[in-house]
CSV table of C-alpha atoms and ligand atoms in Angstrom, one decimal:
chain,number,residue,atom,x,y,z
K,1,MET,CA,60.6,117.8,106.6
K,2,THR,CA,58.9,115.4,109.1
K,3,ASP,CA,60.9,113.2,111.4
K,4,ALA,CA,60.0,110.2,109.2
K,5,ASP,CA,61.4,112.0,106.2
K,6,THR,CA,64.6,112.7,108.0
K,7,THR,CA,65.0,109.1,109.1
K,8,THR,CA,64.4,107.9,105.5
K,9,ALA,CA,67.0,110.4,104.1
K,10,ALA,CA,69.6,109.4,106.7
K,11,ALA,CA,69.1,105.7,105.9
K,12,ASP,CA,69.5,106.5,102.2
K,13,TRP,CA,72.9,108.2,102.8
K,14,ARG,CA,74.1,105.1,104.8
K,15,ALA,CA,73.0,102.9,101.9
K,16,TRP,CA,74.9,105.1,99.4
K,17,GLN,CA,78.0,105.0,101.6
K,18,GLU,CA,77.9,101.2,101.7
K,19,SER,CA,77.3,100.8,98.0
K,20,TRP,CA,80.2,103.3,97.3
K,21,ASP,CA,82.5,101.2,99.6
K,22,ARG,CA,81.5,98.0,97.8
K,23,GLN,CA,82.1,99.6,94.4
K,24,GLN,CA,85.6,100.9,95.4
K,25,GLU,CA,86.5,97.6,97.0
K,26,TRP,CA,85.8,95.9,93.7
K,27,TYR,CA,88.8,97.8,92.4
K,28,MET,CA,90.8,97.6,95.7
K,29,PRO,CA,90.1,94.6,98.0
K,30,ASP,CA,92.8,96.0,100.4
K,31,ARG,CA,91.1,99.4,100.7
K,32,GLU,CA,90.3,99.1,104.5
K,33,GLU,CA,93.8,97.9,105.2
K,34,ARG,CA,95.1,100.9,103.5
K,35,PHE,CA,92.9,103.2,105.5
K,36,ARG,CA,93.9,101.4,108.7
K,37,VAL,CA,97.6,102.0,108.1
K,38,MET,CA,97.0,105.6,107.1
K,39,LEU,CA,95.3,106.2,110.5
K,40,ASP,CA,98.1,104.3,112.3
K,41,MET,CA,100.6,106.8,110.7
K,42,VAL,CA,98.3,109.7,111.7
K,43,GLU,CA,98.4,108.5,115.3
K,44,ALA,CA,102.2,107.9,115.2
K,45,LEU,CA,103.1,111.3,113.8
K,46,VAL,CA,100.3,113.8,114.8
K,47,GLY,CA,98.3,112.1,117.5
K,48,THR,CA,94.7,111.3,118.1
K,49,ALA,CA,93.0,114.7,117.8
K,50,PRO,CA,94.3,116.0,114.5
K,51,ARG,CA,92.9,118.6,112.2
K,52,VAL,CA,92.7,116.8,108.8
K,53,LEU,CA,92.1,117.8,105.2
K,54,ASP,CA,90.3,114.9,103.4
K,55,LEU,CA,91.6,115.8,99.9
K,56,ALA,CA,89.4,114.7,97.0
K,57,CYS,CA,87.1,113.3,99.7
K,58,GLY,CA,84.3,111.8,97.6
K,59,THR,CA,81.7,110.6,100.0
K,60,GLY,CA,84.0,111.3,103.0
K,61,SER,CA,85.4,107.8,103.3
K,62,ILE,CA,88.6,108.9,105.1
K,63,THR,CA,86.7,111.3,107.4
K,64,ALA,CA,84.2,108.5,108.4
K,65,ARG,CA,87.1,106.2,109.4
K,66,LEU,CA,89.0,109.1,111.1
K,67,PHE,CA,86.0,109.9,113.4
K,68,ASP,CA,85.3,106.2,114.2
K,69,ARG,CA,88.9,105.9,115.4
K,70,PHE,CA,89.6,109.4,116.7
K,71,PRO,CA,86.4,111.1,117.9
K,72,ASP,CA,88.2,114.3,118.8
K,73,ALA,CA,89.6,114.8,115.3
K,74,THR,CA,88.3,117.5,113.0
K,75,SER,CA,88.1,117.4,109.2
K,76,THR,CA,87.6,119.5,106.1
K,77,GLY,CA,86.5,117.5,103.0
K,78,VAL,CA,87.3,119.0,99.6
K,79,ASP,CA,86.1,117.7,96.3
K,80,LEU,CA,84.6,118.9,93.0
K,81,ASP,CA,81.9,116.2,92.4
K,82,PRO,CA,78.5,117.5,93.4
K,83,ALA,CA,76.9,114.0,93.7
K,84,LEU,CA,79.6,112.6,96.0
K,85,LEU,CA,79.7,115.8,98.0
K,86,ALA,CA,75.9,115.5,98.4
K,87,ILE,CA,76.3,112.0,99.9
K,88,ALA,CA,79.1,113.3,102.2
K,89,GLU,CA,77.1,116.3,103.4
K,90,GLY,CA,74.0,114.1,103.9
K,91,THR,CA,76.0,111.6,105.9
K,92,PHE,CA,77.6,114.1,108.2
K,93,GLU,CA,74.8,116.5,108.5
K,94,GLY,CA,74.8,118.2,112.0
K,95,ASP,CA,78.3,117.0,112.8
K,96,GLU,CA,80.2,120.1,113.7
K,97,ARG,CA,83.6,118.4,113.4
K,98,VAL,CA,83.5,118.4,109.6
K,99,SER,CA,82.8,120.9,106.8
K,100,PHE,CA,82.8,120.3,103.1
K,101,VAL,CA,84.2,122.6,100.4
K,102,THR,CA,83.6,122.5,96.7
K,103,ALA,CA,86.9,123.2,94.8
K,104,ASP,CA,88.9,122.1,91.7
K,105,LEU,CA,92.3,121.0,92.9
K,106,LYS,CA,93.7,122.2,89.6
K,107,ASP,CA,92.5,125.7,90.4
K,108,PRO,CA,95.6,127.6,91.6
K,109,GLU,CA,93.4,129.5,94.2
K,110,TRP,CA,91.7,126.4,95.6
K,111,THR,CA,93.2,126.7,99.1
K,112,ALA,CA,91.6,130.1,99.6
K,113,ARG,CA,88.2,128.2,99.9
K,114,LEU,CA,89.4,126.2,103.0
K,115,PRO,CA,88.3,127.2,106.5
K,116,TYR,CA,91.9,126.9,107.9
K,117,ASP,CA,95.3,127.8,106.4
K,118,SER,CA,97.1,124.9,108.2
K,119,TYR,CA,96.5,121.2,108.8
K,120,ASP,CA,98.1,118.5,110.9
K,121,ALA,CA,97.4,115.9,108.2
K,122,VAL,CA,96.4,116.1,104.6
K,123,LEU,CA,95.0,112.6,103.5
K,124,THR,CA,93.9,111.4,100.2
K,125,ALA,CA,93.0,108.0,98.6
K,126,THR,CA,92.4,106.8,95.0
K,127,ALA,CA,92.1,110.3,93.6
K,128,LEU,CA,95.3,111.9,92.5
K,129,HIS,CA,95.7,109.6,89.5
K,130,TRP,CA,92.9,111.9,88.1
K,131,LEU,CA,95.6,114.5,87.6
K,132,HIS,CA,98.5,114.6,85.1
K,133,ARG,CA,102.1,115.0,86.5
K,134,ASP,CA,102.5,118.7,86.0
K,135,PRO,CA,99.2,119.7,87.8
K,136,LEU,CA,99.9,117.1,90.4
K,137,ALA,CA,103.4,118.6,91.1
K,138,ASP,CA,101.7,122.0,91.4
K,139,LEU,CA,99.1,120.5,93.8
K,140,TYR,CA,102.0,119.0,95.9
K,141,GLY,CA,103.4,122.6,96.3
K,142,HIS,CA,100.0,123.8,97.6
K,143,ILE,CA,99.8,120.8,100.0
K,144,ALA,CA,103.3,121.6,101.3
K,145,GLY,CA,102.0,125.0,102.1
K,146,LEU,CA,99.0,123.7,104.0
K,147,VAL,CA,100.7,121.1,106.2
K,148,ARG,CA,102.2,122.5,109.4
K,149,ASP,CA,105.9,121.7,110.3
K,150,GLY,CA,105.9,118.2,111.7
K,151,GLY,CA,102.6,117.4,110.0
K,152,VAL,CA,102.0,114.8,107.3
K,153,PHE,CA,100.6,114.2,103.9
K,154,MET,CA,99.5,110.8,102.8
K,155,ASN,CA,98.5,109.6,99.4
K,156,ALA,CA,97.1,106.1,98.9
K,157,ASP,CA,96.8,105.4,95.1
K,158,HIS,CA,97.8,103.4,92.1
K,159,MET,CA,101.5,104.1,91.6
K,160,ILE,CA,103.0,102.2,88.7
K,161,ASP,CA,106.6,101.2,88.5
K,162,ASP,CA,107.2,101.1,84.7
K,163,THR,CA,110.6,99.4,85.1
K,164,THR,CA,108.7,96.1,86.0
K,165,PRO,CA,106.4,95.5,83.0
K,166,ARG,CA,106.2,91.7,83.3
K,167,ILE,CA,105.4,91.8,87.0
K,168,ASN,CA,102.8,94.6,86.4
K,169,ALA,CA,101.1,92.6,83.6
K,170,ALA,CA,100.9,89.4,85.6
K,171,GLU,CA,99.5,91.2,88.7
K,172,ARG,CA,97.0,93.0,86.5
K,173,ALA,CA,95.8,89.8,84.8
K,174,LEU,CA,95.2,88.1,88.2
K,175,ARG,CA,93.5,91.2,89.6
K,176,HIS,CA,91.2,91.5,86.6
K,177,ALA,CA,90.3,87.8,86.6
K,178,ARG,CA,89.2,88.2,90.2
K,179,MET,CA,87.2,91.4,89.3
K,180,ASP,CA,85.5,89.5,86.5
K,181,ARG,CA,84.5,86.7,88.9
K,182,ALA,CA,83.2,89.2,91.4
K,183,LYS,CA,81.2,91.0,88.7
K,184,ARG,CA,79.6,87.8,87.7
K,185,ASP,CA,78.6,87.5,91.3
K,186,GLY,CA,76.9,90.9,91.2
K,187,ALA,CA,79.6,93.5,92.1
K,188,LEU,CA,78.9,96.9,90.6
K,189,ASP,CA,81.6,98.7,88.6
K,190,TRP,CA,82.1,102.5,88.4
K,191,ALA,CA,79.8,103.0,85.4
K,192,GLN,CA,77.0,100.9,86.8
K,193,TRP,CA,77.2,102.7,90.2
K,194,TRP,CA,76.8,106.0,88.4
K,195,GLN,CA,73.8,104.6,86.5
K,196,LEU,CA,72.2,103.9,89.8
K,197,ALA,CA,73.0,107.4,91.1
K,198,ALA,CA,71.5,108.9,88.0
K,199,LYS,CA,68.2,107.1,88.7
K,200,ASP,CA,68.0,108.3,92.4
K,201,PRO,CA,65.5,111.2,92.8
K,202,VAL,CA,67.9,113.1,95.2
K,203,LEU,CA,71.2,112.4,93.3
K,204,ALA,CA,70.0,112.6,89.7
K,205,GLY,CA,70.6,116.4,89.5
K,206,PRO,CA,74.0,116.4,91.0
K,207,THR,CA,75.0,113.3,89.0
K,208,ALA,CA,74.1,115.1,85.8
K,209,ARG,CA,76.2,118.0,86.9
K,210,ARG,CA,79.2,115.8,87.7
K,211,PHE,CA,79.1,114.2,84.2
K,212,GLU,CA,79.2,117.8,82.8
K,213,ILE,CA,82.3,118.5,84.9
K,214,TYR,CA,84.2,115.2,84.4
K,215,GLY,CA,82.6,113.1,81.7
K,216,GLU,CA,82.9,109.4,82.8
K,217,HIS,CA,86.3,109.9,84.5
K,218,ALA,CA,89.1,112.5,84.3
K,219,ASP,CA,92.3,111.5,82.6
K,220,GLY,CA,95.5,111.5,84.6
K,221,ASP,CA,98.9,109.8,85.3
K,222,MET,CA,100.0,107.0,87.7
K,223,PRO,CA,103.7,107.8,88.3
K,224,PRO,CA,105.8,105.5,90.5
K,225,ALA,CA,106.1,106.0,94.3
K,226,ALA,CA,109.7,107.3,93.7
K,227,TRP,CA,108.3,110.1,91.6
K,228,HIS,CA,105.8,111.1,94.3
K,229,ALA,CA,108.5,111.0,97.0
K,230,ARG,CA,111.0,113.1,95.0
K,231,VAL,CA,108.5,115.8,94.1
K,232,LEU,CA,107.1,116.0,97.6
K,233,ARG,CA,110.7,116.6,98.9
K,234,GLU,CA,111.3,119.2,96.2
K,235,LYS,CA,108.1,121.0,97.3
K,236,GLY,CA,109.2,121.2,100.9
K,237,PHE,CA,108.6,118.0,102.7
K,238,GLY,CA,111.6,116.7,104.8
K,239,GLU,CA,111.0,113.0,104.4
K,240,ALA,CA,108.9,110.9,102.1
K,241,ARG,CA,108.5,107.1,101.5
K,242,PRO,CA,105.9,104.4,101.1
K,243,VAL,CA,104.6,103.0,104.4
K,244,TRP,CA,102.4,100.3,102.9
K,245,CYS,CA,102.0,98.7,99.5
K,246,SER,CA,100.1,96.0,97.8
K,247,PRO,CA,101.0,94.5,94.4
K,248,SER,CA,99.0,97.4,92.7
K,249,ASP,CA,98.8,100.2,95.3
K,250,THR,CA,101.0,102.3,97.5
K,251,LEU,CA,100.4,104.5,100.6
K,252,LEU,CA,103.1,107.2,100.4
K,253,LEU,CA,103.8,109.3,103.5
K,254,ALA,CA,105.5,112.7,103.5
K,255,LEU,CA,106.6,114.4,106.7
K,256,LYS,CA,107.0,118.2,106.7
S,1,SAM,C1,87.6,107.4,93.2
S,1,SAM,S1,87.1,108.8,94.1
S,1,SAM,C2,87.9,108.6,95.7
S,1,SAM,C3,87.1,109.3,96.8
S,1,SAM,C4,87.6,108.9,98.2
S,1,SAM,N1,88.9,109.5,98.5
S,1,SAM,C5,87.5,107.5,98.5
S,1,SAM,O1,88.6,106.9,98.7
S,1,SAM,O2,86.4,106.9,98.5
S,1,SAM,C6,88.1,110.1,93.4
S,1,SAM,C7,87.7,111.5,93.9
S,1,SAM,O3,88.7,112.5,93.4
S,1,SAM,C8,87.9,113.7,93.1
S,1,SAM,N2,88.7,114.5,92.2
S,1,SAM,C9,89.3,114.2,91.1
S,1,SAM,N3,89.9,115.2,90.5
S,1,SAM,C10,89.6,116.3,91.2
S,1,SAM,C11,89.8,117.7,91.2
S,1,SAM,N4,90.5,118.2,90.1
S,1,SAM,N5,89.4,118.5,92.1
S,1,SAM,C12,88.7,118.0,93.2
S,1,SAM,N6,88.4,116.7,93.3
S,1,SAM,C13,88.8,115.9,92.4
S,1,SAM,C14,86.7,113.1,92.4
S,1,SAM,O4,85.6,114.1,92.4
S,1,SAM,C15,86.4,111.9,93.3
S,1,SAM,O5,85.5,112.3,94.4
C-alpha cells in the first residue's frame, strides 16, 4: 500500500464512523448525552485510566469517546458483525490501547476469547435488546464474572416499562413524527445505511457475511430497567439503578 492509499483508507473509515453516528442519532437524538453520562460514571467509580470492555462495540463508538476523554484508558471491543468490526479495526489501526475480538455473546464460551479475564468497566449501548431475556440473563452472569470487585457495568438501551402503555404510545408517536421529518430531510435509516455499506468495495464482503449471520436485525426483548437491575443483582452485582434516562432510553449502572 502506498502512503496515498493509506490516507484514502483512513479518510474512508472516518466517513463511515460519521455516517454510522448520524444513522444511530436518527433513532436516538440523545446518544452523545448518554455517552457523556456513561463516561462521567466511569470517572466517578473507576477513575480516568480504566481497562474497558466495549461490549457489542459495533464501530467502536464507546471506545472512541473513551479515548477522547481518557487517553490513558485501554479497551477491548467485542462484536460479531464483520462489517462493523472492519470499520472499528480500520479506525483504530496502530492504536495499541485497543484490540477487537469477534465473538457471539450468546456463545457460553465467548469470554475465553478476551485478552483479559477482568475489567474495570464493561460498557454497552443500543445492543442488548438484540437478545431475548434468557440469553441476556446468562450474559449478565458472564459480565458479573468479568467485572472486578468495585468495577462497573453500564447498559444504555431501550428499556420499556409496560405498565405505562399510554405514555409509551404518546412518546413513540412524537419520536416517530420527528424521525419521519428528519428522513424527509435526508437522514439515513438502518436499512439504507446497510445498502450503502453493501455497495462499498471494502465493506461489500463483510456486509454480505453480516446479513448471513443476522439477517436484517436480530430479534430480542426490551425489558424494563427494573428487570435489568434485579437480574444484575441476582448475578452478583451489589448495586444497580438507572443513572440517566430519556423518555425512550435508560442508562443502567451496576456496581460490583
Ligand atoms: C446498533 S449496534 C450498536 C453498536 C455500538 N454499541 C454503538 O452504540 O454504536 C448493535 C451491535 O450489537 C451487536 N450484537 C448484537 N447481538 C450480538 C451478539 N449476539 N454477539 C455479539 N454482538 C452482537 C451487533 O453486531 C451490533 O454491532
